[in-house]
PDB file of C-alpha atoms in Angstrom:
ATOM      1  CA  UNK A   1      54.428  39.012  90.843  1.00 59.00           C
ATOM      2  CA  UNK A   2      52.293  42.207  90.769  1.00 69.00           C
ATOM      3  CA  UNK A   3      48.636  42.061  91.241  1.00 62.00           C
ATOM      4  CA  UNK A   4      47.931  43.209  87.713  1.00 67.00           C
ATOM      5  CA  UNK A   5      49.863  40.248  86.468  1.00 67.00           C
ATOM      6  CA  UNK A   6      48.036  37.773  88.797  1.00 62.00           C
ATOM      7  CA  UNK A   7      44.734  39.201  87.599  1.00 64.00           C
ATOM      8  CA  UNK A   8      45.549  38.943  84.003  1.00 73.00           C
ATOM      9  CA  UNK A   9      47.084  35.380  84.579  1.00 73.00           C
ATOM     10  CA  UNK A  10      43.559  34.579  86.216  1.00 69.00           C
ATOM     11  CA  UNK A  11      41.763  35.501  82.915  1.00 75.00           C
ATOM     12  CA  UNK A  12      44.233  33.739  80.523  1.00 69.00           C
ATOM     13  CA  UNK A  13      44.291  30.615  82.412  1.00 64.00           C
ATOM     14  CA  UNK A  14      40.654  30.187  82.659  1.00 75.00           C
ATOM     15  CA  UNK A  15      38.865  27.246  80.689  1.00 78.00           C
ATOM     16  CA  UNK A  16      36.347  29.688  79.185  1.00 81.00           C
ATOM     17  CA  UNK A  17      39.110  31.955  77.734  1.00 80.00           C
ATOM     18  CA  UNK A  18      41.105  28.968  76.341  1.00 84.00           C
ATOM     19  CA  UNK A  19      38.217  26.837  75.079  1.00 83.00           C
ATOM     20  CA  UNK A  20      36.306  29.823  73.580  1.00 90.00           C
ATOM     21  CA  UNK A  21      35.551  29.476  69.731  1.00 92.00           C
ATOM     22  CA  UNK A  22      35.596  33.407  69.607  1.00 94.00           C
ATOM     23  CA  UNK A  23      38.873  34.814  69.033  1.00 96.00           C
ATOM     24  CA  UNK A  24      40.500  36.859  72.060  1.00 96.00           C
ATOM     25  CA  UNK A  25      43.736  38.376  72.816  1.00 95.00           C
ATOM     26  CA  UNK A  26      44.692  40.051  76.271  1.00 95.00           C
ATOM     27  CA  UNK A  27      46.745  43.056  76.288  1.00 95.00           C
ATOM     28  CA  UNK A  28      48.562  44.146  79.480  1.00 92.00           C
ATOM     29  CA  UNK A  29      50.305  47.549  80.327  1.00 79.00           C
ATOM     30  CA  UNK A  30      52.082  49.250  77.194  1.00 90.00           C
ATOM     31  CA  UNK A  31      50.016  47.166  74.987  1.00 95.00           C
ATOM     32  CA  UNK A  32      51.963  44.007  75.358  1.00 95.00           C
ATOM     33  CA  UNK A  33      50.449  40.630  74.549  1.00 95.00           C
ATOM     34  CA  UNK A  34      49.853  38.580  77.637  1.00 93.00           C
ATOM     35  CA  UNK A  35      47.735  35.719  75.913  1.00 93.00           C
ATOM     36  CA  UNK A  36      45.833  34.654  72.868  1.00 95.00           C
ATOM     37  CA  UNK A  37      43.424  31.823  72.653  1.00 94.00           C
ATOM     38  CA  UNK A  38      43.428  29.131  70.091  1.00 95.00           C
ATOM     39  CA  UNK A  39      40.706  30.853  67.969  1.00 96.00           C
ATOM     40  CA  UNK A  40      42.729  34.080  67.894  1.00 96.00           C
ATOM     41  CA  UNK A  41      45.675  31.987  66.752  1.00 95.00           C
ATOM     42  CA  UNK A  42      43.817  30.528  63.803  1.00 94.00           C
ATOM     43  CA  UNK A  43      42.149  33.848  62.877  1.00 95.00           C
ATOM     44  CA  UNK A  44      45.449  35.679  62.767  1.00 95.00           C
ATOM     45  CA  UNK A  45      47.619  32.873  61.711  1.00 92.00           C
ATOM     46  CA  UNK A  46      50.141  33.659  64.594  1.00 94.00           C
ATOM     47  CA  UNK A  47      50.959  31.286  67.321  1.00 93.00           C
ATOM     48  CA  UNK A  48      50.378  32.523  70.921  1.00 91.00           C
ATOM     49  CA  UNK A  49      53.937  31.596  71.879  1.00 92.00           C
ATOM     50  CA  UNK A  50      55.301  33.940  69.120  1.00 93.00           C
ATOM     51  CA  UNK A  51      53.312  36.851  70.385  1.00 95.00           C
ATOM     52  CA  UNK A  52      53.705  36.741  74.175  1.00 92.00           C
ATOM     53  CA  UNK A  53      55.112  39.811  75.645  1.00 93.00           C
ATOM     54  CA  UNK A  54      55.548  41.396  72.198  1.00 96.00           C
ATOM     55  CA  UNK A  55      54.148  44.996  71.550  1.00 97.00           C
ATOM     56  CA  UNK A  56      50.824  44.541  69.643  1.00 97.00           C
ATOM     57  CA  UNK A  57      51.726  46.794  67.032  1.00 97.00           C
ATOM     58  CA  UNK A  58      55.038  45.003  66.361  1.00 96.00           C
ATOM     59  CA  UNK A  59      53.231  41.693  65.818  1.00 96.00           C
ATOM     60  CA  UNK A  60      50.392  43.263  63.941  1.00 96.00           C
ATOM     61  CA  UNK A  61      51.870  46.377  61.874  1.00 95.00           C
ATOM     62  CA  UNK A  62      50.065  48.093  58.879  1.00 95.00           C
ATOM     63  CA  UNK A  63      50.470  46.529  55.729  1.00 95.00           C
ATOM     64  CA  UNK A  64      52.882  48.752  53.686  1.00 93.00           C
ATOM     65  CA  UNK A  65      50.790  47.967  50.632  1.00 92.00           C
ATOM     66  CA  UNK A  66      47.662  49.633  52.065  1.00 89.00           C
ATOM     67  CA  UNK A  67      48.813  52.739  53.964  1.00 84.00           C
ATOM     68  CA  UNK A  68      45.281  54.180  53.560  1.00 87.00           C
ATOM     69  CA  UNK A  69      43.670  51.515  55.747  1.00 84.00           C
ATOM     70  CA  UNK A  70      45.376  53.197  58.831  1.00 90.00           C
ATOM     71  CA  UNK A  71      44.893  49.957  60.566  1.00 93.00           C
ATOM     72  CA  UNK A  72      47.259  50.602  63.486  1.00 96.00           C
ATOM     73  CA  UNK A  73      46.048  54.000  63.887  1.00 95.00           C
ATOM     74  CA  UNK A  74      42.342  53.205  64.317  1.00 95.00           C
ATOM     75  CA  UNK A  75      42.856  50.158  66.583  1.00 97.00           C
ATOM     76  CA  UNK A  76      45.149  52.168  68.829  1.00 97.00           C
ATOM     77  CA  UNK A  77      42.517  54.837  68.950  1.00 96.00           C
ATOM     78  CA  UNK A  78      39.966  52.182  70.097  1.00 97.00           C
ATOM     79  CA  UNK A  79      42.192  50.828  72.649  1.00 97.00           C
ATOM     80  CA  UNK A  80      42.606  54.490  74.093  1.00 95.00           C
ATOM     81  CA  UNK A  81      38.638  55.002  74.068  1.00 95.00           C
ATOM     82  CA  UNK A  82      38.003  51.733  75.752  1.00 95.00           C
ATOM     83  CA  UNK A  83      40.760  52.548  78.529  1.00 92.00           C
ATOM     84  CA  UNK A  84      39.689  56.339  78.948  1.00 91.00           C
ATOM     85  CA  UNK A  85      35.983  55.596  79.071  1.00 93.00           C
ATOM     86  CA  UNK A  86      36.312  52.385  81.129  1.00 92.00           C
ATOM     87  CA  UNK A  87      33.765  50.563  78.827  1.00 95.00           C
ATOM     88  CA  UNK A  88      33.911  48.540  75.826  1.00 97.00           C
ATOM     89  CA  UNK A  89      34.612  49.951  72.416  1.00 97.00           C
ATOM     90  CA  UNK A  90      32.922  48.592  69.442  1.00 97.00           C
ATOM     91  CA  UNK A  91      34.675  49.317  66.161  1.00 96.00           C
ATOM     92  CA  UNK A  92      33.077  49.437  62.763  1.00 91.00           C
ATOM     93  CA  UNK A  93      34.134  47.049  60.010  1.00 91.00           C
ATOM     94  CA  UNK A  94      37.978  47.386  59.729  1.00 92.00           C
ATOM     95  CA  UNK A  95      40.297  46.245  57.105  1.00 91.00           C
ATOM     96  CA  UNK A  96      43.294  45.013  58.964  1.00 95.00           C
ATOM     97  CA  UNK A  97      45.586  42.708  57.064  1.00 95.00           C
ATOM     98  CA  UNK A  98      47.831  40.342  59.177  1.00 95.00           C
ATOM     99  CA  UNK A  99      51.363  39.349  58.284  1.00 94.00           C
ATOM    100  CA  UNK A 100      51.881  35.951  56.999  1.00 88.00           C
ATOM    101  CA  UNK A 101      55.254  34.025  57.741  1.00 78.00           C
ATOM    102  CA  UNK A 102      56.307  33.550  54.201  1.00 77.00           C
ATOM    103  CA  UNK A 103      54.317  35.726  51.907  1.00 79.00           C
ATOM    104  CA  UNK A 104      53.666  39.296  52.986  1.00 90.00           C
ATOM    105  CA  UNK A 105      50.199  39.924  54.306  1.00 95.00           C
ATOM    106  CA  UNK A 106      46.819  38.274  54.220  1.00 93.00           C
ATOM    107  CA  UNK A 107      43.812  40.499  53.425  1.00 93.00           C
ATOM    108  CA  UNK A 108      41.399  40.385  56.330  1.00 94.00           C
ATOM    109  CA  UNK A 109      38.135  42.233  57.445  1.00 94.00           C
ATOM    110  CA  UNK A 110      37.208  42.409  61.087  1.00 95.00           C
ATOM    111  CA  UNK A 111      34.506  43.522  63.709  1.00 95.00           C
ATOM    112  CA  UNK A 112      36.546  44.248  66.664  1.00 97.00           C
ATOM    113  CA  UNK A 113      35.480  44.875  70.251  1.00 97.00           C
ATOM    114  CA  UNK A 114      37.906  46.228  72.807  1.00 97.00           C
ATOM    115  CA  UNK A 115      37.027  45.869  76.507  1.00 96.00           C
ATOM    116  CA  UNK A 116      38.908  47.224  79.653  1.00 95.00           C
ATOM    117  CA  UNK A 117      40.056  44.546  82.073  1.00 93.00           C
ATOM    118  CA  UNK A 118      39.858  45.804  85.700  1.00 89.00           C
ATOM    119  CA  UNK A 119      41.461  44.213  88.765  1.00 86.00           C
ATOM    120  CA  UNK A 120      39.761  43.616  92.140  1.00 84.00           C
ATOM    121  CA  UNK A 121      40.104  47.154  93.159  1.00 87.00           C
ATOM    122  CA  UNK A 122      38.459  48.468  89.968  1.00 88.00           C
ATOM    123  CA  UNK A 123      41.865  49.830  88.301  1.00 88.00           C
ATOM    124  CA  UNK A 124      42.146  49.231  84.624  1.00 91.00           C
ATOM    125  CA  UNK A 125      44.989  46.899  84.073  1.00 90.00           C
ATOM    126  CA  UNK A 126      44.823  45.671  80.402  1.00 93.00           C
ATOM    127  CA  UNK A 127      42.330  45.211  77.488  1.00 96.00           C
ATOM    128  CA  UNK A 128      40.514  42.222  76.274  1.00 95.00           C
ATOM    129  CA  UNK A 129      40.538  42.394  72.370  1.00 97.00           C
ATOM    130  CA  UNK A 130      37.936  40.385  70.583  1.00 97.00           C
ATOM    131  CA  UNK A 131      37.739  40.112  66.835  1.00 97.00           C
ATOM    132  CA  UNK A 132      35.120  38.577  64.595  1.00 96.00           C
ATOM    133  CA  UNK A 133      36.761  37.550  61.294  1.00 95.00           C
ATOM    134  CA  UNK A 134      34.171  38.553  58.577  1.00 94.00           C
ATOM    135  CA  UNK A 135      36.501  38.319  55.635  1.00 92.00           C
ATOM    136  CA  UNK A 136      34.376  35.541  53.945  1.00 91.00           C
ATOM    137  CA  UNK A 137      31.136  37.392  54.465  1.00 89.00           C
ATOM    138  CA  UNK A 138      32.660  40.612  52.994  1.00 88.00           C
ATOM    139  CA  UNK A 139      33.867  38.712  50.085  1.00 85.00           C
ATOM    140  CA  UNK A 140      30.923  36.466  49.479  1.00 85.00           C
ATOM    141  CA  UNK A 141      28.286  39.375  49.593  1.00 82.00           C
ATOM    142  CA  UNK A 142      30.274  41.476  47.085  1.00 69.00           C
ATOM    143  CA  UNK A 143      31.092  44.183  49.695  1.00 67.00           C
ATOM    144  CA  UNK A 144      34.189  46.152  49.613  1.00 62.00           C
ATOM    145  CA  UNK A 145      35.692  48.600  52.200  1.00 59.00           C
ATOM    146  CA  UNK A 146      36.964  51.785  50.718  1.00 52.00           C
ATOM    147  CA  UNK A 147      40.113  52.209  52.806  1.00 53.00           C
ATOM    148  CA  UNK A 148      40.343  55.825  52.285  1.00 48.00           C
ATOM    149  CA  UNK A 149      36.823  56.683  53.431  1.00 49.00           C
ATOM    150  CA  UNK A 150      35.862  53.572  55.331  1.00 50.00           C
ATOM    151  CA  UNK A 151      32.767  53.355  53.001  1.00 50.00           C
ATOM    152  CA  UNK A 152      31.426  50.044  51.804  1.00 47.00           C
ATOM    153  CA  UNK A 153      30.184  49.519  48.203  1.00 47.00           C
ATOM    154  CA  UNK A 154      29.982  47.075  45.266  1.00 46.00           C
ATOM    155  CA  UNK A 155      33.344  46.542  43.855  1.00 45.00           C
ATOM    156  CA  UNK A 156      34.460  49.314  41.745  1.00 41.00           C
ATOM    157  CA  UNK A 157      31.592  51.583  42.466  1.00 41.00           C
ATOM    158  CA  UNK A 158      31.963  54.552  44.577  1.00 40.00           C
ATOM    159  CA  UNK A 159      29.217  55.257  47.181  1.00 38.00           C
ATOM    160  CA  UNK A 160      28.228  57.540  49.814  1.00 37.00           C
ATOM    161  CA  UNK A 161      28.912  54.981  52.503  1.00 36.00           C
ATOM    162  CA  UNK A 162      26.862  52.115  53.844  1.00 36.00           C
ATOM    163  CA  UNK A 163      26.326  48.515  52.845  1.00 36.00           C
ATOM    164  CA  UNK A 164      25.507  47.865  49.023  1.00 33.00           C
ATOM    165  CA  UNK A 165      25.151  44.448  47.682  1.00 35.00           C
ATOM    166  CA  UNK A 166      27.219  44.145  44.627  1.00 35.00           C
ATOM    167  CA  UNK A 167      24.574  41.778  42.852  1.00 35.00           C
ATOM    168  CA  UNK A 168      22.017  44.425  42.803  1.00 38.00           C
ATOM    169  CA  UNK A 169      22.050  47.742  40.913  1.00 32.00           C
ATOM    170  CA  UNK A 170      23.004  50.671  43.121  1.00 36.00           C
ATOM    171  CA  UNK A 171      20.105  52.508  44.560  1.00 34.00           C
ATOM    172  CA  UNK A 172      20.017  56.291  45.445  1.00 34.00           C
ATOM    173  CA  UNK A 173      21.226  56.481  49.032  1.00 34.00           C
ATOM    174  CA  UNK A 174      23.175  53.823  50.942  1.00 35.00           C
ATOM    175  CA  UNK A 175      21.666  51.256  53.242  1.00 37.00           C
ATOM    176  CA  UNK A 176      22.676  51.759  56.926  1.00 36.00           C
ATOM    177  CA  UNK A 177      24.861  49.136  58.678  1.00 35.00           C
ATOM    178  CA  UNK A 178      22.944  47.054  61.132  1.00 38.00           C
ATOM    179  CA  UNK A 179      23.436  47.882  64.786  1.00 39.00           C
ATOM    180  CA  UNK A 180      24.574  44.934  66.980  1.00 36.00           C
TER     181      UNK A 180
END
């Protein structure tokens, strides 16, 4: 077994990874799925056993009904930034629908963070992909993501960007997204 495989197996077999309420996926070389915890399975409606060793974007392709979302392109760019910079890459709110077994795609909104995984010698060997499913928050606050511009606004109302509460009248100038 290669040293990188041993290091990745150590992460994915840890109690913290398996028991975490936060959704995590581990990607190895060539963006192949090494493991997903139970929280990730629930969030994405995919069993870990069905994802193992598969290419990330074969399991989670773009929704053909929303090509303007460019979900795969944006996530791949985040993976690349995390690997190139050697530090976590926190993405803005993303619309990334997930395939459902029998009925197309399920609409989802996420706040992803992609972190490089290093071996004992400091070499990058994979990516820890964490997602926060904010689909309900987006729906209940009346926020909608404009897929073409990645801007948020009340349903049906074009805005210049930022968060706007659909229950209030639009104000001049958008409110900024809070920083984490």
